[in-house]
Amino acid sequence: RHRSELALLAWPEAAGTTPEQREALELAVRHHLAPQEVAAVLGMDLAAARELLASAACEVERTRAALAVVETGTCAGVARLTGDNRYVLSSALRR
């Protein structure tokens, strides 16, 4: 279920991830690799690959939450922060 949810993500939502996290997401989601296969491609042990995928998924979810606030909220302060409606949020802006 979690994998299918990640497959539906809009990649701008992954903008807050590190390059390593994004690469792991690309391998898992776009190339349908299992965590052990991601680990092999990235040259790391399985536990590290699982942690990397989990942290990447966490960042994606944080961005999704921030986007939900921006898209549904009526807060003038939030509207000023997002300005031109480009919803690629930095990690600082997501916080």
Short mmCIF file of the C-alpha atoms (twelve columns), coordinates in Angstrom:
data_MODEL
# 
_entry.id   MODEL 
# 
loop_
_atom_site.group_PDB 
_atom_site.id 
_atom_site.type_symbol 
_atom_site.label_atom_id 
_atom_site.label_alt_id 
_atom_site.label_comp_id 
_atom_site.label_asym_id 
_atom_site.label_seq_id 
_atom_site.Cartn_x 
_atom_site.Cartn_y 
_atom_site.Cartn_z 
_atom_site.pdbx_PDB_model_num 
ATOM 1  C CA . ARG A 1  0.000  0.000  0.000   1 
ATOM 2  C CA . HIS A 2  2.774  2.413  0.946   1 
ATOM 3  C CA . ARG A 3  4.571  1.709  -2.334  1 
ATOM 4  C CA . SER A 4  1.456  2.480  -4.372  1 
ATOM 5  C CA . GLU A 5  0.991  5.736  -2.435  1 
ATOM 6  C CA . LEU A 6  4.567  6.730  -3.199  1 
ATOM 7  C CA . ALA A 7  4.012  5.884  -6.854  1 
ATOM 8  C CA . LEU A 8  1.246  8.489  -6.966  1 
ATOM 9  C CA . LEU A 9  3.377  11.304 -5.588  1 
ATOM 10 C CA . ALA A 10 3.947  14.380 -7.659  1 
ATOM 11 C CA . TRP A 11 7.699  14.720 -7.934  1 
ATOM 12 C CA . PRO A 12 7.723  18.367 -6.858  1 
ATOM 13 C CA . GLU A 13 6.719  16.915 -3.491  1 
ATOM 14 C CA . ALA A 14 10.090 15.202 -3.382  1 
ATOM 15 C CA . ALA A 15 11.927 18.509 -3.800  1 
ATOM 16 C CA . GLY A 16 12.705 18.627 -0.077  1 
ATOM 17 C CA . THR A 17 14.581 15.337 -0.174  1 
ATOM 18 C CA . THR A 18 18.342 15.043 -0.335  1 
ATOM 19 C CA . PRO A 19 19.865 13.827 -3.607  1 
ATOM 20 C CA . GLU A 20 20.491 10.428 -1.978  1 
ATOM 21 C CA . GLN A 21 16.876 10.194 -0.759  1 
ATOM 22 C CA . ARG A 22 15.564 11.206 -4.161  1 
ATOM 23 C CA . GLU A 23 17.714 8.600  -5.886  1 
ATOM 24 C CA . ALA A 24 16.390 5.932  -3.529  1 
ATOM 25 C CA . LEU A 25 12.814 7.055  -4.249  1 
ATOM 26 C CA . GLU A 26 13.484 6.973  -7.989  1 
ATOM 27 C CA . LEU A 27 14.805 3.431  -7.728  1 
ATOM 28 C CA . ALA A 28 11.963 2.221  -5.526  1 
ATOM 29 C CA . VAL A 29 9.074  4.023  -7.196  1 
ATOM 30 C CA . ARG A 30 9.963  4.587  -10.823 1 
ATOM 31 C CA . HIS A 31 12.001 1.406  -11.278 1 
ATOM 32 C CA . HIS A 32 9.949  -0.758 -8.882  1 
ATOM 33 C CA . LEU A 33 12.975 -2.005 -6.957  1 
ATOM 34 C CA . ALA A 34 12.549 -3.679 -3.585  1 
ATOM 35 C CA . PRO A 35 14.554 -2.276 -0.635  1 
ATOM 36 C CA . GLN A 36 17.191 -5.009 -0.959  1 
ATOM 37 C CA . GLU A 37 17.618 -4.108 -4.637  1 
ATOM 38 C CA . VAL A 38 17.880 -0.403 -3.781  1 
ATOM 39 C CA . ALA A 39 20.551 -1.339 -1.251  1 
ATOM 40 C CA . ALA A 40 22.494 -3.285 -3.877  1 
ATOM 41 C CA . VAL A 41 22.320 -0.478 -6.449  1 
ATOM 42 C CA . LEU A 42 23.386 2.143  -3.901  1 
ATOM 43 C CA . GLY A 43 26.067 -0.087 -2.389  1 
ATOM 44 C CA . MET A 44 24.699 -0.057 1.150   1 
ATOM 45 C CA . ASP A 45 23.335 -2.612 3.558   1 
ATOM 46 C CA . LEU A 46 19.636 -3.366 3.685   1 
ATOM 47 C CA . ALA A 47 19.042 -1.589 7.004   1 
ATOM 48 C CA . ALA A 48 20.617 1.610  5.678   1 
ATOM 49 C CA . ALA A 49 18.546 1.437  2.489   1 
ATOM 50 C CA . ARG A 50 15.348 0.949  4.479   1 
ATOM 51 C CA . GLU A 51 16.247 3.921  6.684   1 
ATOM 52 C CA . LEU A 52 16.999 6.033  3.618   1 
ATOM 53 C CA . LEU A 53 13.669 5.118  2.001   1 
ATOM 54 C CA . ALA A 54 11.813 5.763  5.261   1 
ATOM 55 C CA . SER A 55 13.410 9.181  5.723   1 
ATOM 56 C CA . ALA A 56 12.659 10.067 2.094   1 
ATOM 57 C CA . ALA A 57 9.030  9.023  2.508   1 
ATOM 58 C CA . CYS A 58 8.860  11.152 5.679   1 
ATOM 59 C CA . GLU A 59 10.083 14.218 3.785   1 
ATOM 60 C CA . VAL A 60 7.559  13.604 1.020   1 
ATOM 61 C CA . GLU A 61 4.769  13.381 3.602   1 
ATOM 62 C CA . ARG A 62 5.947  16.600 5.282   1 
ATOM 63 C CA . THR A 63 5.839  18.338 1.933   1 
ATOM 64 C CA . ARG A 64 2.389  16.915 1.196   1 
ATOM 65 C CA . ALA A 65 1.156  18.301 4.527   1 
ATOM 66 C CA . ALA A 66 2.655  21.708 3.797   1 
ATOM 67 C CA . LEU A 67 1.088  21.732 0.334   1 
ATOM 68 C CA . ALA A 68 -2.283 20.852 1.822   1 
ATOM 69 C CA . VAL A 69 -2.041 23.858 4.128   1 
ATOM 70 C CA . VAL A 70 -1.071 26.122 1.244   1 
ATOM 71 C CA . GLU A 71 -3.788 24.822 -1.072  1 
ATOM 72 C CA . THR A 72 -6.663 24.774 1.408   1 
ATOM 73 C CA . GLY A 73 -5.758 27.469 3.886   1 
ATOM 74 C CA . THR A 74 -6.905 31.043 3.881   1 
ATOM 75 C CA . CYS A 75 -3.973 32.397 5.855   1 
ATOM 76 C CA . ALA A 76 -2.630 35.608 4.354   1 
ATOM 77 C CA . GLY A 77 0.821  34.899 5.816   1 
ATOM 78 C CA . VAL A 78 1.035  31.541 4.092   1 
ATOM 79 C CA . ALA A 79 -0.180 33.109 0.854   1 
ATOM 80 C CA . ARG A 80 2.635  35.671 1.046   1 
ATOM 81 C CA . LEU A 81 5.205  32.918 1.635   1 
ATOM 82 C CA . THR A 82 4.154  30.961 -1.432  1 
ATOM 83 C CA . GLY A 83 3.733  34.064 -3.566  1 
ATOM 84 C CA . ASP A 84 3.513  32.997 -7.179  1 
ATOM 85 C CA . ASN A 85 1.779  29.680 -6.415  1 
ATOM 86 C CA . ARG A 86 4.839  27.615 -7.215  1 
ATOM 87 C CA . TYR A 87 4.473  24.815 -4.750  1 
ATOM 88 C CA . VAL A 88 8.054  23.582 -4.647  1 
ATOM 89 C CA . LEU A 89 8.804  24.269 -1.017  1 
ATOM 90 C CA . SER A 90 12.207 24.279 0.589   1 
ATOM 91 C CA . SER A 91 12.652 22.432 3.864   1 
ATOM 92 C CA . ALA A 92 12.745 25.741 5.763   1 
ATOM 93 C CA . LEU A 93 9.520  26.914 4.122   1 
ATOM 94 C CA . ARG A 94 7.817  23.587 4.851   1 
ATOM 95 C CA . ARG A 95 8.605  24.033 8.557   1 
# 
